[in-house]
CSV table of C-alpha atoms and ligand atoms in Angstrom, one decimal:
chain,number,residue,atom,x,y,z
A,1,MET,CA,121.8,120.4,85.4
A,2,THR,CA,124.0,118.7,88.0
A,3,SER,CA,125.0,115.0,87.6
A,4,ALA,CA,123.0,114.2,90.7
A,5,MET,CA,119.9,115.4,88.9
A,6,LEU,CA,120.6,113.5,85.8
A,7,THR,CA,120.5,110.3,87.8
A,8,SER,CA,117.6,111.3,90.0
A,9,PRO,CA,114.7,108.9,90.0
A,10,ALA,CA,111.6,109.8,88.1
A,11,VAL,CA,108.4,108.9,90.1
A,12,THR,CA,105.2,108.3,88.1
A,13,VAL,CA,101.8,108.3,89.8
A,14,ARG,CA,98.5,107.5,88.3
A,15,ALA,CA,95.8,110.0,89.1
A,16,PRO,CA,92.2,108.8,88.8
A,17,ALA,CA,89.1,110.8,87.9
A,18,LYS,CA,86.0,110.8,90.2
A,19,VAL,CA,82.3,110.9,89.9
A,20,ASN,CA,79.9,112.0,92.6
A,21,LEU,CA,77.3,109.2,92.9
A,22,GLU,CA,75.3,111.6,95.1
A,23,LEU,CA,76.0,115.3,95.7
A,24,ARG,CA,73.8,117.0,98.3
A,25,VAL,CA,74.5,120.7,98.7
A,26,GLY,CA,73.7,122.6,101.8
A,27,PRO,CA,73.7,126.2,102.8
A,28,LEU,CA,76.5,128.6,101.8
A,29,ARG,CA,78.9,128.8,104.7
A,30,ALA,CA,80.7,131.9,106.1
A,31,ASP,CA,84.0,130.8,104.4
A,32,GLY,CA,82.4,130.9,100.9
A,33,PHE,CA,82.0,127.1,100.6
A,34,HIS,CA,78.8,125.1,100.7
A,35,ALA,CA,78.2,122.3,103.3
A,36,LEU,CA,78.2,119.0,101.4
A,37,ALA,CA,77.2,115.4,101.8
A,38,THR,CA,78.6,113.6,98.9
A,39,VAL,CA,79.5,110.1,97.9
A,40,TYR,CA,82.6,110.0,95.7
A,41,GLN,CA,83.8,107.1,93.5
A,42,ALA,CA,87.2,107.0,91.9
A,43,VAL,CA,87.0,105.7,88.3
A,44,SER,CA,89.5,104.3,85.7
A,45,LEU,CA,90.2,107.4,83.7
A,46,PHE,CA,93.7,108.6,84.5
A,47,ASP,CA,96.2,111.4,84.3
A,48,GLU,CA,99.8,110.5,84.9
A,49,VAL,CA,102.0,112.7,87.0
A,50,THR,CA,105.8,112.3,86.9
A,51,VAL,CA,108.1,114.2,89.2
A,52,ARG,CA,111.9,114.3,89.4
A,53,ALA,CA,114.4,116.6,91.1
A,54,SER,CA,115.2,119.8,89.2
A,55,GLU,CA,117.2,123.0,89.7
A,56,GLU,CA,113.9,125.0,89.8
A,57,TRP,CA,110.2,124.4,90.0
A,58,THR,CA,108.8,123.6,86.6
A,59,ILE,CA,105.7,122.0,85.1
A,60,ALA,CA,104.8,120.8,81.6
A,61,ILE,CA,101.5,119.4,80.4
A,62,THR,CA,101.0,116.9,77.6
A,63,GLY,CA,98.1,114.5,76.7
A,64,THR,CA,94.8,114.6,75.0
A,65,CYS,CA,93.3,117.1,77.4
A,66,ALA,CA,96.3,119.4,77.9
A,67,LEU,CA,94.8,122.4,76.2
A,68,GLY,CA,94.1,125.3,78.5
A,69,VAL,CA,95.8,123.8,81.6
A,70,PRO,CA,98.1,126.4,83.2
A,71,ALA,CA,101.7,125.2,82.9
A,72,ASP,CA,102.9,127.6,85.6
A,73,HIS,CA,103.1,128.0,89.3
A,74,THR,CA,99.4,128.6,89.6
A,75,ASN,CA,98.8,124.9,88.7
A,76,LEU,CA,97.4,123.0,91.7
A,77,ALA,CA,100.1,120.3,91.3
A,78,VAL,CA,102.9,122.8,91.8
A,79,ARG,CA,101.1,124.4,94.8
A,80,ALA,CA,100.6,120.9,96.3
A,81,ALA,CA,104.3,120.0,95.9
A,82,GLN,CA,105.3,123.3,97.4
A,83,ALA,CA,102.9,122.9,100.3
A,84,LEU,CA,104.4,119.4,101.1
A,85,ALA,CA,107.9,120.8,100.8
A,86,ALA,CA,107.0,123.7,103.2
A,87,ALA,CA,105.4,121.4,105.7
A,88,HIS,CA,108.7,119.4,105.9
A,89,GLY,CA,111.1,122.3,105.6
A,90,ILE,CA,112.4,120.9,102.2
A,91,ASP,CA,114.1,123.1,99.7
A,92,GLU,CA,114.3,120.6,96.7
A,93,PRO,CA,112.5,121.9,93.6
A,94,VAL,CA,111.0,119.4,91.3
A,95,GLU,CA,110.0,119.2,87.6
A,96,ILE,CA,106.4,118.0,87.2
A,97,LEU,CA,105.2,116.4,84.0
A,98,ILE,CA,101.4,115.8,83.7
A,99,GLU,CA,100.0,113.7,81.0
A,100,LYS,CA,96.4,114.8,81.0
A,101,ASP,CA,93.6,112.6,79.8
A,102,ILE,CA,90.9,113.6,82.3
A,103,PRO,CA,88.6,116.3,80.8
A,104,VAL,CA,89.5,119.8,82.1
A,105,ALA,CA,86.9,121.7,84.1
A,106,GLY,CA,84.6,118.7,83.5
A,107,GLY,CA,83.4,117.9,87.0
A,108,MET,CA,85.7,114.9,87.3
A,109,ALA,CA,88.3,116.5,89.6
A,110,GLY,CA,91.2,116.1,87.1
A,111,GLY,CA,93.2,119.1,88.6
A,112,SER,CA,92.6,117.9,92.1
A,113,SER,CA,93.7,114.4,91.2
A,114,ASP,CA,96.9,115.7,89.7
A,115,ALA,CA,97.5,117.5,93.0
A,116,ALA,CA,96.9,114.4,95.0
A,117,ALA,CA,99.2,112.4,92.7
A,118,THR,CA,101.9,115.1,93.0
A,119,LEU,CA,101.7,114.8,96.8
A,120,VAL,CA,102.2,111.0,96.6
A,121,ALA,CA,105.0,111.3,94.1
A,122,CYS,CA,106.9,114.0,96.0
A,123,ASP,CA,106.4,112.2,99.2
A,124,TRP,CA,108.2,109.2,97.7
A,125,LEU,CA,110.9,111.3,96.0
A,126,TRP,CA,111.8,113.1,99.2
A,127,GLY,CA,111.5,109.9,101.2
A,128,LEU,CA,109.1,111.3,103.7
A,129,GLY,CA,107.0,108.2,104.3
A,130,SER,CA,103.8,110.3,105.0
A,131,SER,CA,100.6,108.4,105.6
A,132,ARG,CA,97.7,108.9,103.2
A,133,GLU,CA,95.9,110.8,106.0
A,134,GLU,CA,98.8,113.3,106.3
A,135,LEU,CA,98.9,113.9,102.5
A,136,ALA,CA,95.1,114.3,102.5
A,137,GLN,CA,95.4,117.0,105.2
A,138,ILE,CA,97.9,119.0,103.2
A,139,GLY,CA,95.7,118.5,100.1
A,140,ALA,CA,92.6,119.7,101.9
A,141,GLU,CA,94.1,123.2,102.2
A,142,LEU,CA,94.3,123.4,98.4
A,143,GLY,CA,91.0,121.9,97.2
A,144,SER,CA,87.9,120.2,98.7
A,145,ASP,CA,88.3,117.0,96.4
A,146,ILE,CA,92.0,116.4,97.0
A,147,PRO,CA,91.7,114.3,100.2
A,148,PHE,CA,89.3,111.9,98.4
A,149,LEU,CA,91.7,111.5,95.5
A,150,VAL,CA,94.5,110.7,97.8
A,151,HIS,CA,92.4,107.9,99.2
A,152,GLY,CA,90.3,106.7,96.2
A,153,GLY,CA,87.8,103.9,96.3
A,154,THR,CA,84.3,105.0,97.2
A,155,ALA,CA,83.9,107.4,100.1
A,156,ILE,CA,81.5,109.8,101.7
A,157,GLY,CA,82.6,113.4,101.8
A,158,LEU,CA,81.4,115.8,104.5
A,159,GLY,CA,82.4,119.3,105.5
A,160,ARG,CA,83.0,121.0,102.2
A,161,GLY,CA,83.8,117.6,100.7
A,162,GLU,CA,87.3,117.2,102.4
A,163,VAL,CA,86.3,115.0,105.4
A,164,VAL,CA,86.3,111.6,103.8
A,165,THR,CA,85.2,108.2,105.2
A,166,PRO,CA,85.4,105.0,103.1
A,167,VAL,CA,82.2,103.3,102.1
A,168,LEU,CA,81.8,99.6,101.7
A,169,THR,CA,81.0,98.5,98.1
A,170,ARG,CA,80.8,95.2,96.3
A,171,GLY,CA,81.9,94.5,92.7
A,172,THR,CA,82.6,96.9,89.9
A,173,PHE,CA,80.4,99.5,88.3
A,174,HIS,CA,80.5,100.3,84.6
A,175,TRP,CA,80.4,104.0,83.6
A,176,VAL,CA,80.2,105.9,80.3
A,177,PHE,CA,81.3,109.6,80.5
A,178,ALA,CA,80.2,112.1,77.9
A,179,ALA,CA,82.5,115.1,78.2
A,180,ALA,CA,81.8,118.5,76.7
A,181,ASP,CA,84.3,120.4,74.6
A,182,VAL,CA,84.1,123.5,76.9
A,183,GLY,CA,84.3,123.1,80.7
A,184,LEU,CA,82.2,124.8,83.4
A,185,SER,CA,83.6,126.8,86.2
A,186,THR,CA,82.9,125.2,89.6
A,187,PRO,CA,82.3,128.6,91.4
A,188,ALA,CA,80.0,129.6,88.6
A,189,VAL,CA,77.9,126.5,89.0
A,190,TYR,CA,77.7,126.9,92.8
A,191,ALA,CA,76.7,130.6,92.3
A,192,GLU,CA,73.9,129.4,89.9
A,193,PHE,CA,72.8,126.9,92.6
A,194,ASP,CA,72.6,129.9,95.1
A,195,ARG,CA,70.6,131.9,92.6
A,196,LEU,CA,68.1,129.0,91.9
A,197,THR,CA,67.6,128.4,95.6
A,198,ALA,CA,67.6,132.0,96.8
A,199,ASP,CA,63.8,131.9,97.6
A,200,ARG,CA,64.0,129.0,100.0
A,201,ASP,CA,65.9,127.6,103.0
A,202,VAL,CA,68.5,125.1,101.9
A,203,PRO,CA,68.6,122.3,104.5
A,204,GLU,CA,71.8,120.7,106.0
A,205,PRO,CA,72.8,118.0,103.5
A,206,THR,CA,72.7,114.2,104.2
A,207,ALA,CA,73.6,111.3,102.0
A,208,SER,CA,70.9,108.6,101.4
A,209,THR,CA,71.0,105.3,103.2
A,210,GLY,CA,69.5,103.7,100.1
A,211,LEU,CA,72.6,104.6,98.1
A,212,MET,CA,74.8,102.9,100.8
A,213,ALA,CA,72.7,99.8,100.6
A,214,ALA,CA,72.9,99.7,96.8
A,215,LEU,CA,76.7,100.1,97.0
A,216,ARG,CA,77.0,97.2,99.5
A,217,SER,CA,74.8,95.0,97.3
A,218,GLY,CA,76.9,95.7,94.2
A,219,ASP,CA,73.6,95.9,92.2
A,220,ALA,CA,73.9,98.5,89.4
A,221,HIS,CA,70.1,98.6,88.9
A,222,ALA,CA,69.7,99.5,92.6
A,223,LEU,CA,72.5,102.1,92.4
A,224,ALA,CA,70.9,103.8,89.4
A,225,GLY,CA,67.8,104.6,91.4
A,226,HIS,CA,69.8,106.4,94.0
A,227,LEU,CA,72.1,108.6,91.9
A,228,GLY,CA,71.5,112.3,92.5
A,229,ASN,CA,73.2,115.7,92.2
A,230,ASP,CA,71.9,118.9,93.6
A,231,LEU,CA,74.2,120.9,91.2
A,232,GLN,CA,72.6,119.2,88.2
A,233,GLN,CA,69.8,121.8,87.8
A,234,ALA,CA,72.4,124.6,88.1
A,235,ALA,CA,74.7,123.0,85.5
A,236,ILE,CA,71.7,122.5,83.1
A,237,SER,CA,70.6,126.1,83.7
A,238,LEU,CA,74.0,127.2,82.5
A,239,ARG,CA,74.2,124.5,79.7
A,240,PRO,CA,70.6,123.5,78.7
A,241,GLU,CA,71.9,120.9,76.2
A,242,LEU,CA,73.0,118.7,79.2
A,243,GLY,CA,69.3,118.0,79.8
A,244,ASP,CA,68.9,116.6,76.3
A,245,LEU,CA,72.1,114.6,76.7
A,246,LEU,CA,70.9,113.0,79.9
A,247,ALA,CA,67.6,112.0,78.2
A,248,ASP,CA,69.4,110.6,75.2
A,249,GLY,CA,71.7,108.4,77.3
A,250,LEU,CA,68.7,107.0,79.2
A,251,SER,CA,66.9,106.3,75.9
A,252,TYR,CA,70.0,104.4,74.7
A,253,GLY,CA,69.9,102.0,77.6
A,254,ALA,CA,71.7,103.7,80.5
A,255,LEU,CA,70.4,102.5,83.9
A,256,GLY,CA,70.9,106.0,85.2
A,257,GLY,CA,72.7,109.2,84.5
A,258,LEU,CA,73.7,112.4,86.2
A,259,VAL,CA,75.9,115.5,85.8
A,260,SER,CA,79.3,114.6,87.3
A,261,GLY,CA,80.1,117.1,90.1
A,262,SER,CA,79.7,120.6,88.8
A,263,GLY,CA,79.7,119.3,85.2
A,264,PRO,CA,79.5,119.6,82.3
A,265,THR,CA,80.6,115.9,82.0
A,266,VAL,CA,77.6,113.6,82.2
A,267,ALA,CA,78.1,110.2,83.8
A,268,PHE,CA,75.9,107.2,82.7
A,269,LEU,CA,75.7,104.0,84.6
A,270,ALA,CA,75.5,100.8,82.6
A,271,ALA,CA,74.4,97.3,83.7
A,272,ASP,CA,77.7,95.7,82.8
A,273,HIS,CA,80.8,95.8,80.5
A,274,GLU,CA,78.8,95.0,77.4
A,275,GLY,CA,76.1,97.5,78.3
A,276,ALA,CA,78.7,100.2,78.6
A,277,ILE,CA,80.2,99.4,75.2
A,278,ASP,CA,76.7,99.5,73.6
A,279,LEU,CA,75.9,102.8,75.3
A,280,ALA,CA,79.2,104.4,74.3
A,281,VAL,CA,78.6,103.3,70.7
A,282,ALA,CA,75.0,104.5,70.6
A,283,LEU,CA,76.0,107.9,72.0
A,284,THR,CA,78.7,108.5,69.5
A,285,ALA,CA,77.1,106.8,66.4
A,286,SER,CA,74.0,108.9,66.9
A,287,GLY,CA,76.1,112.1,67.0
A,288,THR,CA,74.8,112.9,70.5
A,289,VAL,CA,78.4,113.3,71.6
A,290,THR,CA,81.8,113.2,69.8
A,291,HIS,CA,83.5,111.3,72.6
A,292,ALA,CA,82.1,108.8,75.1
A,293,GLN,CA,84.7,107.3,77.5
A,294,ARG,CA,84.1,104.0,79.3
A,295,ALA,CA,85.5,103.6,82.8
A,296,THR,CA,85.0,101.3,85.8
A,297,GLY,CA,84.9,102.1,89.5
A,298,PRO,CA,85.9,102.0,92.2
A,299,VAL,CA,89.6,102.2,91.6
A,300,HIS,CA,92.5,103.2,93.9
A,301,GLY,CA,93.4,106.7,94.7
A,302,ALA,CA,96.7,108.2,93.4
A,303,SER,CA,99.1,105.2,93.1
A,304,LEU,CA,102.7,104.8,92.2
A,305,ARG,CA,103.2,103.1,88.8
A,306,GLY,CA,105.7,100.3,89.3
A,307,VAL,CA,109.2,100.7,90.6
A,308,PRO,CA,110.4,104.3,90.2
A,309,ARG,CA,113.0,104.3,87.4
A,310,VAL,CA,116.3,106.1,87.2
A,311,ASP,CA,117.3,107.8,83.9
B,401,C5P,O1,87.6,123.4,97.0
B,401,C5P,P1,87.7,123.8,95.5
B,401,C5P,O2,88.9,124.5,95.1
B,401,C5P,O3,87.4,122.6,94.6
B,401,C5P,O4,86.5,124.8,95.3
B,401,C5P,C1,86.4,125.6,94.2
B,401,C5P,C2,85.2,126.5,94.3
B,401,C5P,O5,84.0,125.8,94.3
B,401,C5P,C3,85.1,127.3,95.7
B,401,C5P,O6,85.9,128.4,95.6
B,401,C5P,C4,83.7,127.5,95.8
B,401,C5P,O7,83.2,128.6,95.0
B,401,C5P,C5,83.0,126.3,95.3
B,401,C5P,N1,82.7,125.3,96.3
B,401,C5P,C6,81.7,125.5,97.2
B,401,C5P,N2,81.4,124.5,98.1
B,401,C5P,C7,82.2,123.4,98.2
B,401,C5P,C8,83.2,123.2,97.3
B,401,C5P,C9,83.5,124.1,96.3
B,401,C5P,O8,81.0,126.5,97.1
B,401,C5P,N3,81.9,122.5,99.2
């Protein structure tokens, strides 16, 4: 390692998880993706991504959810950093460290969020000054959820999910996430959706106006009535126990619940902070789940943590 690298700044970015408040899935497109109309919300479960200059491209994963995450150049975070470098003609490898606390293959876009955070971190490290929109465009080539995780907040996602527009919301919503021990593959869940809908025409997807009104009002009870996920039936078909988990959460006082994205994490909406604590305790004390994590939304997209340090 050169002395310049020893003194190079380490940039740390917080990468939030997401939940899809509504996920409407349309027909399979010619490019292998489905047309979507989805409403994303970034929530306060975070991975942390740290980058610093290095002699070669490397990645290491730590944290409670590190198991099974590829620590090699196939990792979306490395591919995102290399795509940003290529777009700017940069030849400066980085070391990427990811502290992973977002469930893997859980339907919460942890891998996409790490990629979004890596774009923000490398942009700072290389002094590029890109806009969020420019980073989102690079991210869109690598994954449909990445543009949203660059922006964060609450947003509607069209196209295959990558065309994002912010949505007005009021207040804070309180969530409890019940993650499964074993993840579900996103392509497998979409393939199951295709199988379950093979005998009918799938219409072009639209997000509901009722959901937008509930978000504007900040009323969790109203929001609960508009949560919906067209992939839920497919996820339950592959993991029937998710149906029981949803029913249990509602019986323990959740205002609403749905499979998050392609699952298998189940997201429950609580009335308030205390309601979320009660629900998380009930879910774990009853043995329904081993872990129930509370989080609030909306939160910012991938964000720098404080002033980058030199060590
Ligand atoms: O874009 P992303 O990498 O997240 O997509 C992973 C897989 O999920 C795709 O290869 C595709 O099988 C499925 N997918 C889809 N339609 C979307 C988004 C994802 O069919 N809109």
